[in-house]
Amino acid sequence: MNIFSIISSSTKKKIIIGVVFVLVVAAAGYLIFGKKKSGTLIENNPNQEVEGLKPINTGEVSPISGLACSNWKRRPFAVMEAADTSVRPDSGFSDADMVIEMPAITASITRLMAIYICNDPPEVGSIRSTRHDYIALAAGLDAILVHWGGSHFAGDILNKKVIDNLDLNGSFGYKAPQCGFRKQGIPPPDNGFARFSELLKCAADANYRMENKFSGYPHQAELPEAERGKGGNLRVGFAKPYDVNYTYDRTSNSYLRTWGGAADTDANNGKRLAPKNVVVMIASSEQIEGQYNNVQIGDPQFDSVSEGDAFYYLNGHEYKGRWKKDRSSWSSKLFFYDDEGEEMKFIPGQIWVEILEPGQALKWEPQL
């Protein structure tokens, strides 16, 4: 005999009514609160349309920079590039839709990843090895990763085909040593370069999908000059000689980049690097093996952190918010949110992302 059989009929009715009431309340709560809202992490699978991650930009514009261009539907190429002083200035940065810079060794050397959609620079380099955390960032942009070898952590991931890649060193994933070249007069390992036209050909030879499916970042119109900041200086305190400063120019509404105390230019064309938007993400870094570190930016391999503080610089002003990336998926989108939990709206133009460790100097000094 079970306990339910000895309960009175009236009590049974009360129990049944109570259970039904709880189920109704739970269902109503799900309908009201269970839907994903702005600020909730949603996995970005670039190979299918996901609710909440439909294309953000309209018209024939880059989903990253928001600028109109003939290549707007082309899949991004994410190219690993060196920060070493021996090869500065690097080639190709002025043509990138986005550049991401973060520590390759904790509190020390940085490395950069330039993402190209709109423009085809004649040459990119110095191309260096990739690390596992850059793979997570490139996959979240639906990019083809271009690199010269990598750490063994990265190699294990690339060999599992987590991301489409071109390894110009011929070590991991899709081995493509024919797609790059060693430049004379530059000592290795900093002498790896590639012609962008060859990278396009190599990606086609690999039968990679060439249509871009990244949902993109939202944009807003530039402020009129009278409403922009008057000027200012932004200090991003990587260890010297990797330290970066940006000087805001009101007329061009851009941030003139200085690297290690020298004006930063593009070796291809001599242009001063001057992004329209600068993002500073705060994320911790720690050494995990010898020279190899891990930056906590929401990758599935080592990370326990998937969000942090973010600072945005555009129109001559500073804004605060949060970055988020779902660490359950390599291909999750890196989200940028403002202080109200809405996706940050950039102004059309290049976005330069600096990933700074806690405790490293970040200082914005506006001109009053």
mmCIF file of C-alpha atoms in Angstrom:
data_model
loop_
_atom_site.group_PDB
_atom_site.id
_atom_site.type_symbol
_atom_site.label_atom_id
_atom_site.label_comp_id
_atom_site.label_asym_id
_atom_site.label_seq_id
_atom_site.Cartn_x
_atom_site.Cartn_y
_atom_site.Cartn_z
ATOM 1 C CA MET A 1 0.000 0.000 0.000
ATOM 2 C CA ASN A 2 1.407 3.412 -0.907
ATOM 3 C CA ILE A 3 0.864 6.584 1.048
ATOM 4 C CA PHE A 4 -1.321 8.149 -1.660
ATOM 5 C CA SER A 5 -3.963 5.399 -1.260
ATOM 6 C CA ILE A 6 -4.637 6.273 2.368
ATOM 7 C CA ILE A 7 -5.093 9.990 1.814
ATOM 8 C CA SER A 8 -8.673 11.215 1.856
ATOM 9 C CA SER A 9 -10.476 12.079 -1.370
ATOM 10 C CA SER A 10 -10.667 15.791 -0.528
ATOM 11 C CA THR A 11 -6.954 15.910 0.256
ATOM 12 C CA LYS A 12 -6.171 14.192 -3.050
ATOM 13 C CA LYS A 13 -8.119 16.868 -4.894
ATOM 14 C CA LYS A 14 -6.189 19.601 -3.104
ATOM 15 C CA ILE A 15 -2.873 17.978 -4.008
ATOM 16 C CA ILE A 16 -3.845 17.620 -7.677
ATOM 17 C CA ILE A 17 -5.030 21.237 -7.843
ATOM 18 C CA GLY A 18 -1.771 22.366 -6.217
ATOM 19 C CA VAL A 19 0.366 20.437 -8.708
ATOM 20 C CA VAL A 20 -1.582 21.844 -11.654
ATOM 21 C CA PHE A 21 -1.184 25.369 -10.251
ATOM 22 C CA VAL A 22 2.600 24.957 -9.941
ATOM 23 C CA LEU A 23 2.880 23.674 -13.533
ATOM 24 C CA VAL A 24 0.803 26.588 -14.863
ATOM 25 C CA VAL A 25 2.950 29.132 -12.974
ATOM 26 C CA ALA A 26 6.157 27.493 -14.212
ATOM 27 C CA ALA A 27 4.949 27.549 -17.826
ATOM 28 C CA ALA A 28 3.941 31.206 -17.551
ATOM 29 C CA GLY A 29 7.292 32.075 -16.018
ATOM 30 C CA TYR A 30 9.117 30.451 -18.908
ATOM 31 C CA LEU A 31 7.040 32.357 -21.456
ATOM 32 C CA ILE A 32 7.678 35.659 -19.691
ATOM 33 C CA PHE A 33 11.272 35.265 -18.512
ATOM 34 C CA GLY A 34 12.667 32.303 -20.383
ATOM 35 C CA LYS A 35 13.257 34.016 -23.690
ATOM 36 C CA LYS A 36 16.785 35.210 -24.398
ATOM 37 C CA LYS A 37 17.241 38.923 -23.910
ATOM 38 C CA SER A 38 19.982 41.319 -24.920
ATOM 39 C CA GLY A 39 23.153 40.493 -23.072
ATOM 40 C CA THR A 40 22.485 36.736 -23.020
ATOM 41 C CA LEU A 41 25.172 34.583 -24.587
ATOM 42 C CA ILE A 42 23.891 32.718 -27.641
ATOM 43 C CA GLU A 43 26.113 30.331 -29.539
ATOM 44 C CA ASN A 44 27.029 31.674 -32.974
ATOM 45 C CA ASN A 45 27.111 28.771 -35.398
ATOM 46 C CA PRO A 46 28.160 30.539 -38.601
ATOM 47 C CA ASN A 47 26.877 27.687 -40.771
ATOM 48 C CA GLN A 48 23.229 28.195 -39.871
ATOM 49 C CA GLU A 49 20.910 31.042 -39.001
ATOM 50 C CA VAL A 50 20.450 31.289 -35.240
ATOM 51 C CA GLU A 51 17.632 33.241 -33.607
ATOM 52 C CA GLY A 52 19.053 36.483 -32.242
ATOM 53 C CA LEU A 53 22.096 36.302 -34.541
ATOM 54 C CA LYS A 54 20.599 37.224 -37.872
ATOM 55 C CA PRO A 55 22.669 39.624 -39.993
ATOM 56 C CA ILE A 56 22.823 42.968 -38.195
ATOM 57 C CA ASN A 57 23.886 45.302 -40.993
ATOM 58 C CA THR A 58 21.772 46.026 -44.039
ATOM 59 C CA GLY A 59 23.041 46.873 -47.491
ATOM 60 C CA GLU A 60 26.329 46.009 -49.149
ATOM 61 C CA VAL A 61 28.603 46.736 -46.205
ATOM 62 C CA SER A 62 31.178 44.784 -44.229
ATOM 63 C CA PRO A 63 29.534 43.059 -41.240
ATOM 64 C CA ILE A 64 32.536 44.099 -39.138
ATOM 65 C CA SER A 65 33.503 47.612 -40.222
ATOM 66 C CA GLY A 66 30.109 48.705 -41.555
ATOM 67 C CA LEU A 67 31.811 50.203 -44.617
ATOM 68 C CA ALA A 68 30.462 49.707 -48.120
ATOM 69 C CA CYS A 69 32.687 47.578 -50.348
ATOM 70 C CA SER A 70 32.481 45.160 -53.255
ATOM 71 C CA ASN A 71 33.754 42.257 -51.109
ATOM 72 C CA TRP A 72 31.127 42.724 -48.386
ATOM 73 C CA LYS A 73 29.851 39.122 -48.677
ATOM 74 C CA ARG A 74 33.306 37.537 -48.668
ATOM 75 C CA ARG A 75 34.321 35.362 -45.770
ATOM 76 C CA PRO A 76 36.877 37.018 -43.458
ATOM 77 C CA PHE A 77 40.556 36.089 -43.467
ATOM 78 C CA ALA A 78 42.180 36.290 -40.027
ATOM 79 C CA VAL A 79 45.950 36.676 -40.416
ATOM 80 C CA MET A 80 48.356 36.267 -37.500
ATOM 81 C CA GLU A 81 50.985 39.025 -37.451
ATOM 82 C CA ALA A 82 54.057 39.811 -35.379
ATOM 83 C CA ALA A 83 54.577 42.587 -32.858
ATOM 84 C CA ASP A 84 58.367 42.263 -32.934
ATOM 85 C CA THR A 85 60.249 45.535 -33.305
ATOM 86 C CA SER A 86 62.522 43.975 -35.934
ATOM 87 C CA VAL A 87 59.666 43.851 -38.454
ATOM 88 C CA ARG A 88 57.818 47.066 -37.648
ATOM 89 C CA PRO A 89 56.021 48.502 -39.431
ATOM 90 C CA ASP A 90 53.955 45.446 -40.359
ATOM 91 C CA SER A 91 52.306 45.057 -43.742
ATOM 92 C CA GLY A 92 48.562 45.215 -44.298
ATOM 93 C CA PHE A 93 47.054 46.647 -41.118
ATOM 94 C CA SER A 94 45.616 49.767 -42.774
ATOM 95 C CA ASP A 95 43.398 47.540 -44.959
ATOM 96 C CA ALA A 96 41.981 45.422 -42.116
ATOM 97 C CA ASP A 97 38.351 45.632 -41.005
ATOM 98 C CA MET A 98 39.444 44.713 -37.482
ATOM 99 C CA VAL A 99 42.713 44.080 -35.635
ATOM 100 C CA ILE A 100 42.916 42.139 -32.355
ATOM 101 C CA GLU A 101 46.024 42.539 -30.179
ATOM 102 C CA MET A 102 46.662 40.502 -27.029
ATOM 103 C CA PRO A 103 49.455 38.926 -24.976
ATOM 104 C CA ALA A 104 51.311 35.982 -26.507
ATOM 105 C CA ILE A 105 53.303 35.773 -23.272
ATOM 106 C CA THR A 106 51.809 36.986 -19.996
ATOM 107 C CA ALA A 107 52.788 40.592 -19.177
ATOM 108 C CA SER A 108 55.219 40.593 -22.091
ATOM 109 C CA ILE A 109 55.155 40.021 -25.869
ATOM 110 C CA THR A 110 51.930 40.651 -27.780
ATOM 111 C CA ARG A 111 50.707 39.272 -31.082
ATOM 112 C CA LEU A 112 48.110 40.571 -33.506
ATOM 113 C CA MET A 113 45.399 39.116 -35.703
ATOM 114 C CA ALA A 114 44.176 41.231 -38.613
ATOM 115 C CA ILE A 115 40.770 40.428 -40.112
ATOM 116 C CA TYR A 116 40.158 41.269 -43.769
ATOM 117 C CA ILE A 117 36.874 41.434 -45.671
ATOM 118 C CA CYS A 118 36.694 44.626 -47.729
ATOM 119 C CA ASN A 119 40.285 45.108 -48.862
ATOM 120 C CA ASP A 120 43.005 42.967 -50.463
ATOM 121 C CA PRO A 121 46.387 44.287 -49.297
ATOM 122 C CA PRO A 122 49.191 43.444 -51.732
ATOM 123 C CA GLU A 123 51.165 41.814 -48.923
ATOM 124 C CA VAL A 124 50.569 40.753 -45.308
ATOM 125 C CA GLY A 125 53.199 40.032 -42.684
ATOM 126 C CA SER A 126 55.259 39.309 -40.791
ATOM 127 C CA ILE A 127 53.025 36.241 -40.375
ATOM 128 C CA ARG A 128 53.597 34.339 -37.147
ATOM 129 C CA SER A 129 52.309 31.259 -35.356
ATOM 130 C CA THR A 130 48.865 31.014 -33.843
ATOM 131 C CA ARG A 131 47.907 30.133 -30.280
ATOM 132 C CA HIS A 132 44.717 28.405 -29.198
ATOM 133 C CA ASP A 133 42.998 31.571 -27.914
ATOM 134 C CA TYR A 134 43.289 33.291 -31.299
ATOM 135 C CA ILE A 135 41.532 30.293 -32.849
ATOM 136 C CA ALA A 136 38.502 30.952 -30.640
ATOM 137 C CA LEU A 137 38.395 34.601 -31.695
ATOM 138 C CA ALA A 138 38.816 33.827 -35.418
ATOM 139 C CA ALA A 139 36.178 31.075 -35.336
ATOM 140 C CA GLY A 140 33.726 33.491 -33.716
ATOM 141 C CA LEU A 141 34.108 35.759 -36.747
ATOM 142 C CA ASP A 142 33.544 32.866 -39.204
ATOM 143 C CA ALA A 143 37.076 33.537 -40.503
ATOM 144 C CA ILE A 144 39.646 31.461 -42.356
ATOM 145 C CA LEU A 145 42.726 31.520 -40.109
ATOM 146 C CA VAL A 146 46.083 32.219 -41.779
ATOM 147 C CA HIS A 147 49.209 31.483 -39.733
ATOM 148 C CA TRP A 148 52.791 30.211 -39.788
ATOM 149 C CA GLY A 149 52.619 27.139 -37.561
ATOM 150 C CA GLY A 150 51.463 27.355 -33.966
ATOM 151 C CA SER A 151 51.731 26.021 -30.451
ATOM 152 C CA HIS A 152 51.084 22.314 -29.969
ATOM 153 C CA PHE A 153 47.853 23.286 -28.174
ATOM 154 C CA ALA A 154 46.734 25.130 -31.301
ATOM 155 C CA GLY A 155 47.937 22.293 -33.510
ATOM 156 C CA ASP A 156 45.775 19.751 -31.714
ATOM 157 C CA ILE A 157 42.727 21.958 -32.277
ATOM 158 C CA LEU A 158 43.506 22.684 -35.926
ATOM 159 C CA ASN A 159 44.017 19.002 -36.677
ATOM 160 C CA LYS A 160 40.470 18.415 -35.417
ATOM 161 C CA LYS A 161 39.229 20.882 -38.078
ATOM 162 C CA VAL A 162 37.610 23.230 -35.575
ATOM 163 C CA ILE A 163 38.257 26.064 -38.036
ATOM 164 C CA ASP A 164 39.204 26.380 -41.703
ATOM 165 C CA ASN A 165 42.864 27.372 -41.836
ATOM 166 C CA LEU A 166 45.891 27.904 -44.055
ATOM 167 C CA ASP A 167 49.116 26.906 -42.279
ATOM 168 C CA LEU A 168 51.920 28.479 -44.295
ATOM 169 C CA ASN A 169 54.435 26.483 -42.273
ATOM 170 C CA GLY A 170 52.829 23.214 -43.346
ATOM 171 C CA SER A 171 52.417 21.915 -39.781
ATOM 172 C CA PHE A 172 48.761 21.764 -38.734
ATOM 173 C CA GLY A 173 45.291 21.488 -40.206
ATOM 174 C CA TYR A 174 45.354 22.472 -43.872
ATOM 175 C CA LYS A 175 49.065 22.509 -44.741
ATOM 176 C CA ALA A 176 49.719 25.289 -47.265
ATOM 177 C CA PRO A 177 53.458 26.141 -47.405
ATOM 178 C CA GLN A 178 53.065 27.074 -51.073
ATOM 179 C CA CYS A 179 50.853 30.020 -50.076
ATOM 180 C CA GLY A 180 53.553 32.098 -48.350
ATOM 181 C CA PHE A 181 57.168 33.080 -48.813
ATOM 182 C CA ARG A 182 60.253 33.986 -46.817
ATOM 183 C CA LYS A 183 61.306 37.589 -47.331
ATOM 184 C CA GLN A 184 64.970 38.259 -47.890
ATOM 185 C CA GLY A 185 66.856 40.448 -45.421
ATOM 186 C CA ILE A 186 64.657 39.622 -42.412
ATOM 187 C CA PRO A 187 65.864 36.999 -39.928
ATOM 188 C CA PRO A 188 63.556 34.081 -39.107
ATOM 189 C CA PRO A 189 61.053 33.532 -37.583
ATOM 190 C CA ASP A 190 59.877 37.012 -38.579
ATOM 191 C CA ASN A 191 60.431 36.664 -42.329
ATOM 192 C CA GLY A 192 57.165 34.897 -43.227
ATOM 193 C CA PHE A 193 54.910 36.881 -45.590
ATOM 194 C CA ALA A 194 52.118 36.255 -48.077
ATOM 195 C CA ARG A 195 50.533 37.959 -51.050
ATOM 196 C CA PHE A 196 46.839 38.323 -50.361
ATOM 197 C CA SER A 197 45.982 37.241 -53.893
ATOM 198 C CA GLU A 198 47.730 33.928 -53.182
ATOM 199 C CA LEU A 199 45.788 33.438 -49.958
ATOM 200 C CA LEU A 200 42.526 33.841 -51.872
ATOM 201 C CA LYS A 201 43.668 31.277 -54.411
ATOM 202 C CA CYS A 202 44.779 28.832 -51.720
ATOM 203 C CA ALA A 203 41.435 29.088 -49.908
ATOM 204 C CA ALA A 204 39.649 28.334 -53.186
ATOM 205 C CA ASP A 205 41.968 25.365 -53.821
ATOM 206 C CA ALA A 206 41.067 24.056 -50.353
ATOM 207 C CA ASN A 207 37.374 24.216 -51.345
ATOM 208 C CA TYR A 208 36.590 26.466 -48.403
ATOM 209 C CA ARG A 209 33.248 28.229 -48.290
ATOM 210 C CA MET A 210 33.932 31.800 -49.368
ATOM 211 C CA GLU A 211 30.624 33.454 -48.453
ATOM 212 C CA ASN A 212 30.579 35.270 -45.133
ATOM 213 C CA LYS A 213 28.001 34.109 -42.568
ATOM 214 C CA PHE A 214 29.131 36.162 -39.582
ATOM 215 C CA SER A 215 26.182 38.073 -38.114
ATOM 216 C CA GLY A 216 28.253 41.233 -37.640
ATOM 217 C CA TYR A 217 28.454 44.192 -35.274
ATOM 218 C CA PRO A 218 25.920 47.051 -35.171
ATOM 219 C CA HIS A 219 26.848 50.575 -36.198
ATOM 220 C CA GLN A 220 25.654 54.140 -35.747
ATOM 221 C CA ALA A 221 26.277 57.349 -37.649
ATOM 222 C CA GLU A 222 29.301 59.455 -36.712
ATOM 223 C CA LEU A 223 28.594 62.408 -34.480
ATOM 224 C CA PRO A 224 28.822 65.857 -36.080
ATOM 225 C CA GLU A 225 32.229 67.401 -35.423
ATOM 226 C CA ALA A 226 30.785 69.880 -32.928
ATOM 227 C CA GLU A 227 29.532 67.004 -30.751
ATOM 228 C CA ARG A 228 32.747 64.995 -30.822
ATOM 229 C CA GLY A 229 35.396 65.144 -28.150
ATOM 230 C CA LYS A 230 37.891 67.943 -28.599
ATOM 231 C CA GLY A 231 40.854 65.579 -28.436
ATOM 232 C CA GLY A 232 42.582 63.252 -26.048
ATOM 233 C CA ASN A 233 45.113 60.527 -25.493
ATOM 234 C CA LEU A 234 44.542 56.866 -24.699
ATOM 235 C CA ARG A 235 47.312 54.838 -23.103
ATOM 236 C CA VAL A 236 47.211 51.028 -23.376
ATOM 237 C CA GLY A 237 49.948 49.834 -21.054
ATOM 238 C CA PHE A 238 51.389 46.685 -22.549
ATOM 239 C CA ALA A 239 54.994 46.115 -21.481
ATOM 240 C CA LYS A 240 57.485 48.161 -23.506
ATOM 241 C CA PRO A 241 58.184 48.092 -26.439
ATOM 242 C CA TYR A 242 54.654 46.783 -27.049
ATOM 243 C CA ASP A 243 52.959 49.725 -25.339
ATOM 244 C CA VAL A 244 50.370 51.586 -27.393
ATOM 245 C CA ASN A 245 49.025 55.131 -27.399
ATOM 246 C CA TYR A 246 46.150 56.561 -29.404
ATOM 247 C CA THR A 247 45.782 60.290 -30.019
ATOM 248 C CA TYR A 248 42.259 61.308 -30.928
ATOM 249 C CA ASP A 249 41.972 63.540 -33.992
ATOM 250 C CA ARG A 250 38.664 65.417 -34.006
ATOM 251 C CA THR A 251 38.647 66.343 -37.689
ATOM 252 C CA SER A 252 39.123 62.810 -39.022
ATOM 253 C CA ASN A 253 37.272 61.307 -36.031
ATOM 254 C CA SER A 254 39.988 58.674 -35.701
ATOM 255 C CA TYR A 255 42.640 57.548 -33.225
ATOM 256 C CA LEU A 256 46.233 57.955 -34.414
ATOM 257 C CA ARG A 257 48.167 54.920 -33.237
ATOM 258 C CA THR A 258 51.637 55.119 -31.699
ATOM 259 C CA TRP A 259 53.481 51.847 -31.013
ATOM 260 C CA GLY A 260 56.451 51.642 -28.695
ATOM 261 C CA GLY A 261 56.871 55.413 -28.901
ATOM 262 C CA ALA A 262 56.866 55.580 -32.730
ATOM 263 C CA ALA A 263 54.094 56.552 -35.131
ATOM 264 C CA ASP A 264 52.588 53.290 -36.398
ATOM 265 C CA THR A 265 52.257 52.980 -40.168
ATOM 266 C CA ASP A 266 51.572 50.345 -42.806
ATOM 267 C CA ALA A 267 54.686 49.143 -44.650
ATOM 268 C CA ASN A 268 52.636 48.617 -47.823
ATOM 269 C CA ASN A 269 51.589 52.215 -48.295
ATOM 270 C CA GLY A 270 53.058 54.352 -45.496
ATOM 271 C CA LYS A 271 49.596 55.205 -44.133
ATOM 272 C CA ARG A 272 49.339 56.145 -40.460
ATOM 273 C CA LEU A 273 47.231 53.579 -38.656
ATOM 274 C CA ALA A 274 44.174 55.386 -37.298
ATOM 275 C CA PRO A 275 41.152 53.253 -36.408
ATOM 276 C CA LYS A 276 37.746 54.846 -35.972
ATOM 277 C CA ASN A 277 36.956 52.636 -32.983
ATOM 278 C CA VAL A 278 39.185 51.332 -30.195
ATOM 279 C CA VAL A 279 37.984 48.599 -27.829
ATOM 280 C CA VAL A 280 39.904 47.640 -24.692
ATOM 281 C CA MET A 281 38.896 44.302 -23.158
ATOM 282 C CA ILE A 282 40.150 43.352 -19.706
ATOM 283 C CA ALA A 283 41.086 39.650 -19.513
ATOM 284 C CA SER A 284 43.565 37.792 -17.356
ATOM 285 C CA SER A 285 46.524 35.842 -18.766
ATOM 286 C CA GLU A 286 48.630 33.087 -17.242
ATOM 287 C CA GLN A 287 51.466 30.868 -18.468
ATOM 288 C CA ILE A 288 50.349 27.276 -18.950
ATOM 289 C CA GLU A 289 53.539 25.752 -20.352
ATOM 290 C CA GLY A 290 56.913 27.370 -20.926
ATOM 291 C CA GLN A 291 56.455 30.202 -23.406
ATOM 292 C CA TYR A 292 52.757 29.439 -23.917
ATOM 293 C CA ASN A 293 50.062 31.408 -22.116
ATOM 294 C CA ASN A 294 46.300 31.354 -21.944
ATOM 295 C CA VAL A 295 44.138 34.478 -22.108
ATOM 296 C CA GLN A 296 40.716 34.116 -20.499
ATOM 297 C CA ILE A 297 38.567 35.196 -23.457
ATOM 298 C CA GLY A 298 35.957 32.422 -23.435
ATOM 299 C CA ASP A 299 37.627 29.573 -25.336
ATOM 300 C CA PRO A 300 36.536 26.004 -24.506
ATOM 301 C CA GLN A 301 40.003 24.595 -23.871
ATOM 302 C CA PHE A 302 41.263 26.219 -20.658
ATOM 303 C CA ASP A 303 38.959 29.084 -19.785
ATOM 304 C CA SER A 304 36.724 29.406 -16.745
ATOM 305 C CA VAL A 305 35.870 33.035 -17.574
ATOM 306 C CA SER A 306 33.602 34.163 -20.399
ATOM 307 C CA GLU A 307 33.066 37.869 -19.751
ATOM 308 C CA GLY A 308 34.756 40.971 -18.408
ATOM 309 C CA ASP A 309 34.950 44.742 -18.444
ATOM 310 C CA ALA A 310 35.208 46.572 -21.748
ATOM 311 C CA PHE A 311 35.994 50.184 -22.614
ATOM 312 C CA TYR A 312 35.067 51.777 -25.936
ATOM 313 C CA TYR A 313 36.569 54.830 -27.592
ATOM 314 C CA LEU A 314 34.755 56.457 -30.498
ATOM 315 C CA ASN A 315 33.718 59.986 -31.449
ATOM 316 C CA GLY A 316 36.335 61.232 -28.995
ATOM 317 C CA HIS A 317 34.501 59.834 -25.964
ATOM 318 C CA GLU A 318 34.940 56.924 -23.560
ATOM 319 C CA TYR A 319 32.140 54.435 -22.915
ATOM 320 C CA LYS A 320 32.068 51.503 -20.513
ATOM 321 C CA GLY A 321 30.464 48.077 -20.839
ATOM 322 C CA ARG A 322 31.120 44.347 -20.907
ATOM 323 C CA TRP A 323 32.428 41.760 -23.348
ATOM 324 C CA LYS A 324 31.045 38.205 -23.428
ATOM 325 C CA LYS A 325 31.863 34.992 -25.281
ATOM 326 C CA ASP A 326 30.203 31.618 -24.764
ATOM 327 C CA ARG A 327 33.031 29.277 -23.752
ATOM 328 C CA SER A 328 31.027 26.176 -24.653
ATOM 329 C CA SER A 329 31.677 26.752 -28.359
ATOM 330 C CA TRP A 330 34.749 27.716 -30.372
ATOM 331 C CA SER A 331 32.558 29.544 -32.893
ATOM 332 C CA SER A 332 30.599 31.669 -30.412
ATOM 333 C CA LYS A 333 30.508 35.353 -31.256
ATOM 334 C CA LEU A 334 32.538 37.789 -29.182
ATOM 335 C CA PHE A 335 29.872 40.232 -28.005
ATOM 336 C CA PHE A 336 30.453 43.839 -27.012
ATOM 337 C CA TYR A 337 27.790 45.368 -24.750
ATOM 338 C CA ASP A 338 27.287 48.899 -23.483
ATOM 339 C CA ASP A 339 26.481 49.769 -19.864
ATOM 340 C CA GLU A 340 22.773 49.134 -20.485
ATOM 341 C CA GLY A 341 23.294 45.586 -21.781
ATOM 342 C CA GLU A 342 22.692 46.449 -25.439
ATOM 343 C CA GLU A 343 25.181 45.605 -28.162
ATOM 344 C CA MET A 344 27.641 48.456 -28.577
ATOM 345 C CA LYS A 345 27.110 50.424 -31.788
ATOM 346 C CA PHE A 346 30.382 51.318 -33.504
ATOM 347 C CA ILE A 347 30.847 53.997 -36.118
ATOM 348 C CA PRO A 348 31.680 52.768 -39.640
ATOM 349 C CA GLY A 349 35.384 52.147 -39.935
ATOM 350 C CA GLN A 350 38.177 49.991 -38.602
ATOM 351 C CA ILE A 351 37.831 48.482 -35.112
ATOM 352 C CA TRP A 352 41.044 47.902 -33.153
ATOM 353 C CA VAL A 353 40.633 45.561 -30.164
ATOM 354 C CA GLU A 354 43.225 45.636 -27.377
ATOM 355 C CA ILE A 355 43.071 42.811 -24.802
ATOM 356 C CA LEU A 356 44.728 44.114 -21.667
ATOM 357 C CA GLU A 357 45.530 42.234 -18.472
ATOM 358 C CA PRO A 358 44.155 43.443 -15.106
ATOM 359 C CA GLY A 359 46.615 45.819 -13.454
ATOM 360 C CA GLN A 360 48.167 46.999 -16.716
ATOM 361 C CA ALA A 361 47.728 50.710 -17.271
ATOM 362 C CA LEU A 362 44.690 51.984 -19.113
ATOM 363 C CA LYS A 363 44.297 55.737 -19.101
ATOM 364 C CA TRP A 364 42.087 58.038 -21.138
ATOM 365 C CA GLU A 365 42.926 61.741 -20.902
ATOM 366 C CA PRO A 366 40.335 63.799 -22.799
ATOM 367 C CA GLN A 367 41.143 67.283 -23.958
ATOM 368 C CA LEU A 368 38.877 69.648 -22.039
#
